[in-house]
mmCIF file of C-alpha atoms in Angstrom:
data_model
loop_
_atom_site.group_PDB
_atom_site.id
_atom_site.type_symbol
_atom_site.label_atom_id
_atom_site.label_comp_id
_atom_site.label_asym_id
_atom_site.label_seq_id
_atom_site.Cartn_x
_atom_site.Cartn_y
_atom_site.Cartn_z
ATOM 1 C CA UNK A 1 -17.423 -88.601 29.028
ATOM 2 C CA UNK A 2 -17.718 -85.005 30.706
ATOM 3 C CA UNK A 3 -14.657 -83.322 31.902
ATOM 4 C CA UNK A 4 -13.986 -81.021 34.627
ATOM 5 C CA UNK A 5 -13.948 -78.164 32.225
ATOM 6 C CA UNK A 6 -17.472 -79.086 30.737
ATOM 7 C CA UNK A 7 -18.971 -79.126 33.981
ATOM 8 C CA UNK A 8 -17.451 -75.923 34.906
ATOM 9 C CA UNK A 9 -18.619 -74.573 31.298
ATOM 10 C CA UNK A 10 -22.099 -75.692 32.274
ATOM 11 C CA UNK A 11 -22.144 -74.389 35.681
ATOM 12 C CA UNK A 12 -21.103 -70.844 34.133
ATOM 13 C CA UNK A 13 -23.861 -70.991 31.602
ATOM 14 C CA UNK A 14 -26.671 -68.580 32.207
ATOM 15 C CA UNK A 15 -30.000 -69.365 30.347
ATOM 16 C CA UNK A 16 -31.285 -65.785 30.072
ATOM 17 C CA UNK A 17 -35.175 -64.893 28.929
ATOM 18 C CA UNK A 18 -35.242 -61.578 26.954
ATOM 19 C CA UNK A 19 -37.930 -59.066 28.100
ATOM 20 C CA UNK A 20 -40.886 -58.244 26.080
ATOM 21 C CA UNK A 21 -41.378 -54.997 24.320
ATOM 22 C CA UNK A 22 -44.585 -52.733 25.078
ATOM 23 C CA UNK A 23 -45.906 -49.569 24.383
ATOM 24 C CA UNK A 24 -44.698 -47.886 27.242
ATOM 25 C CA UNK A 25 -41.434 -49.473 28.566
ATOM 26 C CA UNK A 26 -39.097 -49.080 25.650
ATOM 27 C CA UNK A 27 -36.357 -47.304 28.022
ATOM 28 C CA UNK A 28 -36.453 -50.537 30.320
ATOM 29 C CA UNK A 29 -36.605 -53.141 27.906
ATOM 30 C CA UNK A 30 -33.745 -51.468 25.954
ATOM 31 C CA UNK A 31 -31.415 -51.383 28.920
ATOM 32 C CA UNK A 32 -32.326 -55.004 29.812
ATOM 33 C CA UNK A 33 -31.872 -55.953 26.233
ATOM 34 C CA UNK A 34 -28.377 -54.536 26.234
ATOM 35 C CA UNK A 35 -27.228 -55.913 29.637
ATOM 36 C CA UNK A 36 -28.695 -59.774 28.408
ATOM 37 C CA UNK A 37 -26.700 -59.331 25.126
ATOM 38 C CA UNK A 38 -23.470 -58.061 26.839
ATOM 39 C CA UNK A 39 -23.862 -61.253 29.327
ATOM 40 C CA UNK A 40 -23.794 -63.346 26.093
ATOM 41 C CA UNK A 41 -21.015 -61.554 24.645
ATOM 42 C CA UNK A 42 -22.875 -60.325 21.182
ATOM 43 C CA UNK A 43 -23.636 -56.417 22.298
ATOM 44 C CA UNK A 44 -21.071 -55.534 19.894
ATOM 45 C CA UNK A 45 -23.207 -56.244 16.821
ATOM 46 C CA UNK A 46 -25.219 -53.104 18.082
ATOM 47 C CA UNK A 47 -22.282 -51.049 19.223
ATOM 48 C CA UNK A 48 -18.887 -52.041 18.058
ATOM 49 C CA UNK A 49 -15.957 -51.164 19.768
ATOM 50 C CA UNK A 50 -14.394 -50.421 16.544
ATOM 51 C CA UNK A 51 -17.040 -49.153 13.706
ATOM 52 C CA UNK A 52 -14.497 -50.283 10.817
ATOM 53 C CA UNK A 53 -14.669 -53.999 11.825
ATOM 54 C CA UNK A 54 -17.406 -55.958 10.308
ATOM 55 C CA UNK A 55 -19.642 -57.838 12.417
ATOM 56 C CA UNK A 56 -19.583 -61.491 12.133
ATOM 57 C CA UNK A 57 -22.927 -62.950 10.656
ATOM 58 C CA UNK A 58 -23.404 -65.675 12.936
ATOM 59 C CA UNK A 59 -23.244 -62.862 16.032
ATOM 60 C CA UNK A 60 -25.536 -60.575 13.915
ATOM 61 C CA UNK A 61 -27.849 -63.310 13.349
ATOM 62 C CA UNK A 62 -27.962 -64.182 16.978
ATOM 63 C CA UNK A 63 -28.661 -60.620 18.269
ATOM 64 C CA UNK A 64 -31.245 -60.503 15.687
ATOM 65 C CA UNK A 65 -32.880 -63.446 16.985
ATOM 66 C CA UNK A 66 -32.755 -62.087 20.628
ATOM 67 C CA UNK A 67 -34.657 -58.816 19.346
ATOM 68 C CA UNK A 68 -37.340 -60.796 17.702
ATOM 69 C CA UNK A 69 -37.796 -62.592 20.954
ATOM 70 C CA UNK A 70 -38.011 -59.437 22.428
ATOM 71 C CA UNK A 71 -41.009 -57.826 20.634
ATOM 72 C CA UNK A 72 -44.395 -59.100 21.147
ATOM 73 C CA UNK A 73 -45.738 -59.449 17.632
ATOM 74 C CA UNK A 74 -45.218 -58.726 13.816
ATOM 75 C CA UNK A 75 -41.708 -59.229 13.496
ATOM 76 C CA UNK A 76 -41.753 -59.464 9.448
ATOM 77 C CA UNK A 77 -42.023 -55.647 9.865
ATOM 78 C CA UNK A 78 -38.426 -55.714 10.688
ATOM 79 C CA UNK A 79 -37.336 -58.253 7.851
ATOM 80 C CA UNK A 80 -36.501 -55.318 5.459
ATOM 81 C CA UNK A 81 -33.246 -54.697 8.003
ATOM 82 C CA UNK A 82 -30.846 -56.775 7.102
ATOM 83 C CA UNK A 83 -28.690 -56.478 10.358
ATOM 84 C CA UNK A 84 -29.535 -56.557 13.849
ATOM 85 C CA UNK A 85 -28.215 -52.673 14.234
ATOM 86 C CA UNK A 86 -30.781 -51.555 11.697
ATOM 87 C CA UNK A 87 -33.370 -53.441 13.507
ATOM 88 C CA UNK A 88 -32.601 -52.251 16.755
ATOM 89 C CA UNK A 89 -32.759 -48.502 15.400
ATOM 90 C CA UNK A 90 -35.791 -49.254 13.467
ATOM 91 C CA UNK A 91 -37.362 -50.158 16.893
ATOM 92 C CA UNK A 92 -35.953 -47.321 18.788
ATOM 93 C CA UNK A 93 -37.085 -44.797 15.864
ATOM 94 C CA UNK A 94 -40.837 -46.362 16.097
ATOM 95 C CA UNK A 95 -40.870 -46.159 20.199
ATOM 96 C CA UNK A 96 -39.001 -42.776 20.503
ATOM 97 C CA UNK A 97 -40.357 -41.059 17.766
ATOM 98 C CA UNK A 98 -38.867 -38.661 15.300
ATOM 99 C CA UNK A 99 -35.792 -36.348 16.601
ATOM 100 C CA UNK A 100 -37.822 -33.185 17.363
ATOM 101 C CA UNK A 101 -40.281 -35.356 19.269
ATOM 102 C CA UNK A 102 -36.982 -36.891 21.288
ATOM 103 C CA UNK A 103 -35.605 -33.462 21.745
ATOM 104 C CA UNK A 104 -38.990 -32.245 23.078
ATOM 105 C CA UNK A 105 -39.567 -35.162 25.111
ATOM 106 C CA UNK A 106 -35.685 -34.732 26.790
ATOM 107 C CA UNK A 107 -36.388 -31.140 27.462
ATOM 108 C CA UNK A 108 -39.598 -31.639 29.528
ATOM 109 C CA UNK A 109 -37.556 -34.645 31.595
ATOM 110 C CA UNK A 110 -34.613 -32.093 32.122
ATOM 111 C CA UNK A 111 -36.821 -29.792 33.292
ATOM 112 C CA UNK A 112 -38.372 -32.226 35.699
ATOM 113 C CA UNK A 113 -35.206 -33.426 36.812
ATOM 114 C CA UNK A 114 -34.173 -29.450 37.483
ATOM 115 C CA UNK A 115 -37.602 -28.908 39.640
ATOM 116 C CA UNK A 116 -37.091 -32.083 41.475
ATOM 117 C CA UNK A 117 -36.570 -31.634 45.345
ATOM 118 C CA UNK A 118 -36.788 -33.941 48.211
ATOM 119 C CA UNK A 119 -39.629 -33.560 50.499
ATOM 120 C CA UNK A 120 -38.755 -33.346 54.531
ATOM 121 C CA UNK A 121 -41.049 -36.734 54.793
ATOM 122 C CA UNK A 122 -39.266 -38.539 51.931
ATOM 123 C CA UNK A 123 -36.174 -40.785 52.357
ATOM 124 C CA UNK A 124 -32.923 -40.463 50.528
ATOM 125 C CA UNK A 125 -33.731 -43.719 48.533
ATOM 126 C CA UNK A 126 -36.685 -42.157 47.058
ATOM 127 C CA UNK A 127 -34.942 -39.123 45.828
ATOM 128 C CA UNK A 128 -32.080 -41.172 44.290
ATOM 129 C CA UNK A 129 -34.556 -43.330 42.580
ATOM 130 C CA UNK A 130 -36.647 -40.431 41.289
ATOM 131 C CA UNK A 131 -33.606 -38.749 39.825
ATOM 132 C CA UNK A 132 -31.956 -42.049 38.367
ATOM 133 C CA UNK A 133 -35.088 -42.816 36.533
ATOM 134 C CA UNK A 134 -35.266 -39.331 35.234
ATOM 135 C CA UNK A 135 -31.712 -39.710 34.016
ATOM 136 C CA UNK A 136 -32.125 -42.795 32.354
ATOM 137 C CA UNK A 137 -34.920 -41.804 30.368
ATOM 138 C CA UNK A 138 -33.293 -38.838 29.413
ATOM 139 C CA UNK A 139 -30.222 -40.883 28.021
ATOM 140 C CA UNK A 140 -32.728 -43.281 26.276
ATOM 141 C CA UNK A 141 -33.329 -40.195 24.132
ATOM 142 C CA UNK A 142 -29.844 -39.703 23.197
ATOM 143 C CA UNK A 143 -29.024 -36.922 25.415
ATOM 144 C CA UNK A 144 -25.690 -36.989 27.682
ATOM 145 C CA UNK A 145 -25.952 -36.635 31.058
ATOM 146 C CA UNK A 146 -22.845 -36.430 33.058
ATOM 147 C CA UNK A 147 -22.404 -37.902 36.618
ATOM 148 C CA UNK A 148 -21.219 -34.641 37.990
ATOM 149 C CA UNK A 149 -24.538 -33.024 36.921
ATOM 150 C CA UNK A 150 -26.657 -35.595 38.946
ATOM 151 C CA UNK A 151 -24.331 -35.399 41.786
ATOM 152 C CA UNK A 152 -24.567 -31.526 41.910
ATOM 153 C CA UNK A 153 -28.434 -31.436 41.303
ATOM 154 C CA UNK A 154 -28.567 -34.199 44.228
ATOM 155 C CA UNK A 155 -26.909 -31.725 46.698
ATOM 156 C CA UNK A 156 -29.153 -28.932 45.742
ATOM 157 C CA UNK A 157 -32.595 -31.229 46.021
ATOM 158 C CA UNK A 158 -31.991 -32.336 49.601
ATOM 159 C CA UNK A 159 -33.614 -30.402 52.620
ATOM 160 C CA UNK A 160 -32.226 -27.964 54.967
ATOM 161 C CA UNK A 161 -31.054 -30.696 57.750
ATOM 162 C CA UNK A 162 -28.500 -31.774 55.467
ATOM 163 C CA UNK A 163 -27.128 -28.473 54.553
ATOM 164 C CA UNK A 164 -23.998 -29.170 56.917
ATOM 165 C CA UNK A 165 -23.143 -32.259 54.939
ATOM 166 C CA UNK A 166 -23.662 -30.801 51.583
ATOM 167 C CA UNK A 167 -21.438 -27.864 52.295
ATOM 168 C CA UNK A 168 -18.631 -30.324 53.669
ATOM 169 C CA UNK A 169 -19.017 -32.189 50.279
ATOM 170 C CA UNK A 170 -18.972 -29.196 48.137
ATOM 171 C CA UNK A 171 -15.808 -27.931 49.818
ATOM 172 C CA UNK A 172 -13.528 -30.862 50.367
ATOM 173 C CA UNK A 173 -14.861 -33.815 47.956
ATOM 174 C CA UNK A 174 -14.022 -33.605 44.228
ATOM 175 C CA UNK A 175 -17.254 -33.406 42.429
ATOM 176 C CA UNK A 176 -15.765 -34.156 39.180
ATOM 177 C CA UNK A 177 -14.633 -37.498 40.099
ATOM 178 C CA UNK A 178 -17.297 -38.276 43.041
ATOM 179 C CA UNK A 179 -20.200 -40.870 41.824
ATOM 180 C CA UNK A 180 -23.808 -40.262 42.940
ATOM 181 C CA UNK A 181 -23.652 -43.656 45.072
ATOM 182 C CA UNK A 182 -20.980 -42.005 47.170
ATOM 183 C CA UNK A 183 -22.814 -38.763 47.675
ATOM 184 C CA UNK A 184 -25.762 -41.054 48.929
ATOM 185 C CA UNK A 185 -23.431 -43.087 51.255
ATOM 186 C CA UNK A 186 -22.221 -39.548 52.890
ATOM 187 C CA UNK A 187 -25.748 -38.263 53.182
ATOM 188 C CA UNK A 188 -27.069 -41.738 54.811
ATOM 189 C CA UNK A 189 -24.429 -41.761 57.076
ATOM 190 C CA UNK A 190 -25.090 -38.403 58.345
ATOM 191 C CA UNK A 191 -28.664 -39.085 58.454
ATOM 192 C CA UNK A 192 -27.997 -42.054 60.863
ATOM 193 C CA UNK A 193 -25.998 -39.650 63.025
ATOM 194 C CA UNK A 194 -29.112 -36.885 63.096
ATOM 195 C CA UNK A 195 -31.528 -39.718 64.032
ATOM 196 C CA UNK A 196 -29.074 -40.990 66.830
ATOM 197 C CA UNK A 197 -29.167 -37.082 68.244
ATOM 198 C CA UNK A 198 -32.981 -36.986 67.866
ATOM 199 C CA UNK A 199 -33.189 -39.871 69.990
ATOM 200 C CA UNK A 200 -30.855 -39.065 72.554
ATOM 201 C CA UNK A 201 -32.380 -35.558 72.901
ATOM 202 C CA UNK A 202 -36.177 -37.433 73.282
ATOM 203 C CA UNK A 203 -34.565 -39.322 75.984
ATOM 204 C CA UNK A 204 -33.466 -36.472 77.726
ATOM 205 C CA UNK A 205 -36.776 -34.820 77.296
ATOM 206 C CA UNK A 206 -38.792 -37.653 78.653
ATOM 207 C CA UNK A 207 -36.069 -37.802 81.808
ATOM 208 C CA UNK A 208 -36.803 -33.902 82.123
ATOM 209 C CA UNK A 209 -40.411 -34.686 82.264
ATOM 210 C CA UNK A 210 -40.184 -37.335 84.558
ATOM 211 C CA UNK A 211 -38.032 -35.361 87.001
ATOM 212 C CA UNK A 212 -40.612 -32.632 86.600
ATOM 213 C CA UNK A 213 -43.485 -35.085 87.765
ATOM 214 C CA UNK A 214 -41.350 -36.143 90.850
ATOM 215 C CA UNK A 215 -40.653 -32.481 91.653
ATOM 216 C CA UNK A 216 -44.339 -31.621 91.514
ATOM 217 C CA UNK A 217 -44.930 -34.610 93.806
ATOM 218 C CA UNK A 218 -42.665 -33.647 96.354
ATOM 219 C CA UNK A 219 -43.833 -30.146 96.295
ATOM 220 C CA UNK A 220 -47.201 -31.563 96.746
ATOM 221 C CA UNK A 221 -46.433 -33.438 99.403
ATOM 222 C CA UNK A 222 -44.767 -30.678 101.084
ATOM 223 C CA UNK A 223 -47.790 -28.461 100.644
ATOM 224 C CA UNK A 224 -49.810 -31.344 102.134
ATOM 225 C CA UNK A 225 -47.717 -31.565 105.090
ATOM 226 C CA UNK A 226 -47.718 -27.506 105.319
ATOM 227 C CA UNK A 227 -51.368 -27.546 105.489
ATOM 228 C CA UNK A 228 -51.673 -30.748 108.093
ATOM 229 C CA UNK A 229 -49.266 -28.841 110.112
ATOM 230 C CA UNK A 230 -51.386 -25.639 110.544
ATOM 231 C CA UNK A 231 -54.430 -27.737 110.848
ATOM 232 C CA UNK A 232 -52.957 -29.534 113.792
ATOM 233 C CA UNK A 233 -51.696 -25.810 115.213
ATOM 234 C CA UNK A 234 -55.215 -24.511 114.617
ATOM 235 C CA UNK A 235 -56.720 -27.770 116.693
ATOM 236 C CA UNK A 236 -53.844 -27.513 119.334
ATOM 237 C CA UNK A 237 -54.845 -23.925 119.915
ATOM 238 C CA UNK A 238 -58.558 -24.407 120.219
ATOM 239 C CA UNK A 239 -57.655 -27.237 122.648
ATOM 240 C CA UNK A 240 -55.628 -24.804 124.621
ATOM 241 C CA UNK A 241 -58.340 -21.928 124.639
ATOM 242 C CA UNK A 242 -61.010 -24.561 125.745
ATOM 243 C CA UNK A 243 -58.882 -25.717 128.794
ATOM 244 C CA UNK A 244 -58.264 -22.119 129.941
ATOM 245 C CA UNK A 245 -61.724 -21.462 129.945
#
């Protein structure tokens, strides 16, 4: 007989399918694996809260099984790794290469990060995705990237139309505790205001053009009336001259 507690337990159970590692997706793969194992409550086998504590054998085997599920073939090459942590580190070393290679790659990504600027035709979300992708890849290589560093870079990367709000954020915001999402929110709000002002100005311009057309019509009508008056005057003058003769 099932109890309400059992039903709730079943409802709260989430079946997760681990992602498959390829030659080019290690960063995304490792991030997803981490989140999935955290959801199962076994991530501590890879990153224990207390390094002095020994990981339970069952937990370690569960993580090792998850790792094997996420690699496409030849899991026997990891058989010599006795623990999930060793297997995880071995995959990382194979995918990212030696430390010198990782550092060189990290420097390249940091250069791309520093040189990145938002184009006038781009949206804020596009800038955010590019910055976030670079930061994720840099961190995957073992390099630390502080949130403050990313926030300051974002404020430097935006075009001149955001200069006013960027200056306000730098002067009155606490960049040391501000998140990238908060900055994006402020920039988007400013962008909406700019868009609203542009629409108002465009409506005013259209109205001005319409008024100008009306004025041209009125002036044209006045000129036409003056011409008709002159013609009429000339006709009357000619008629009077004929009668006198």
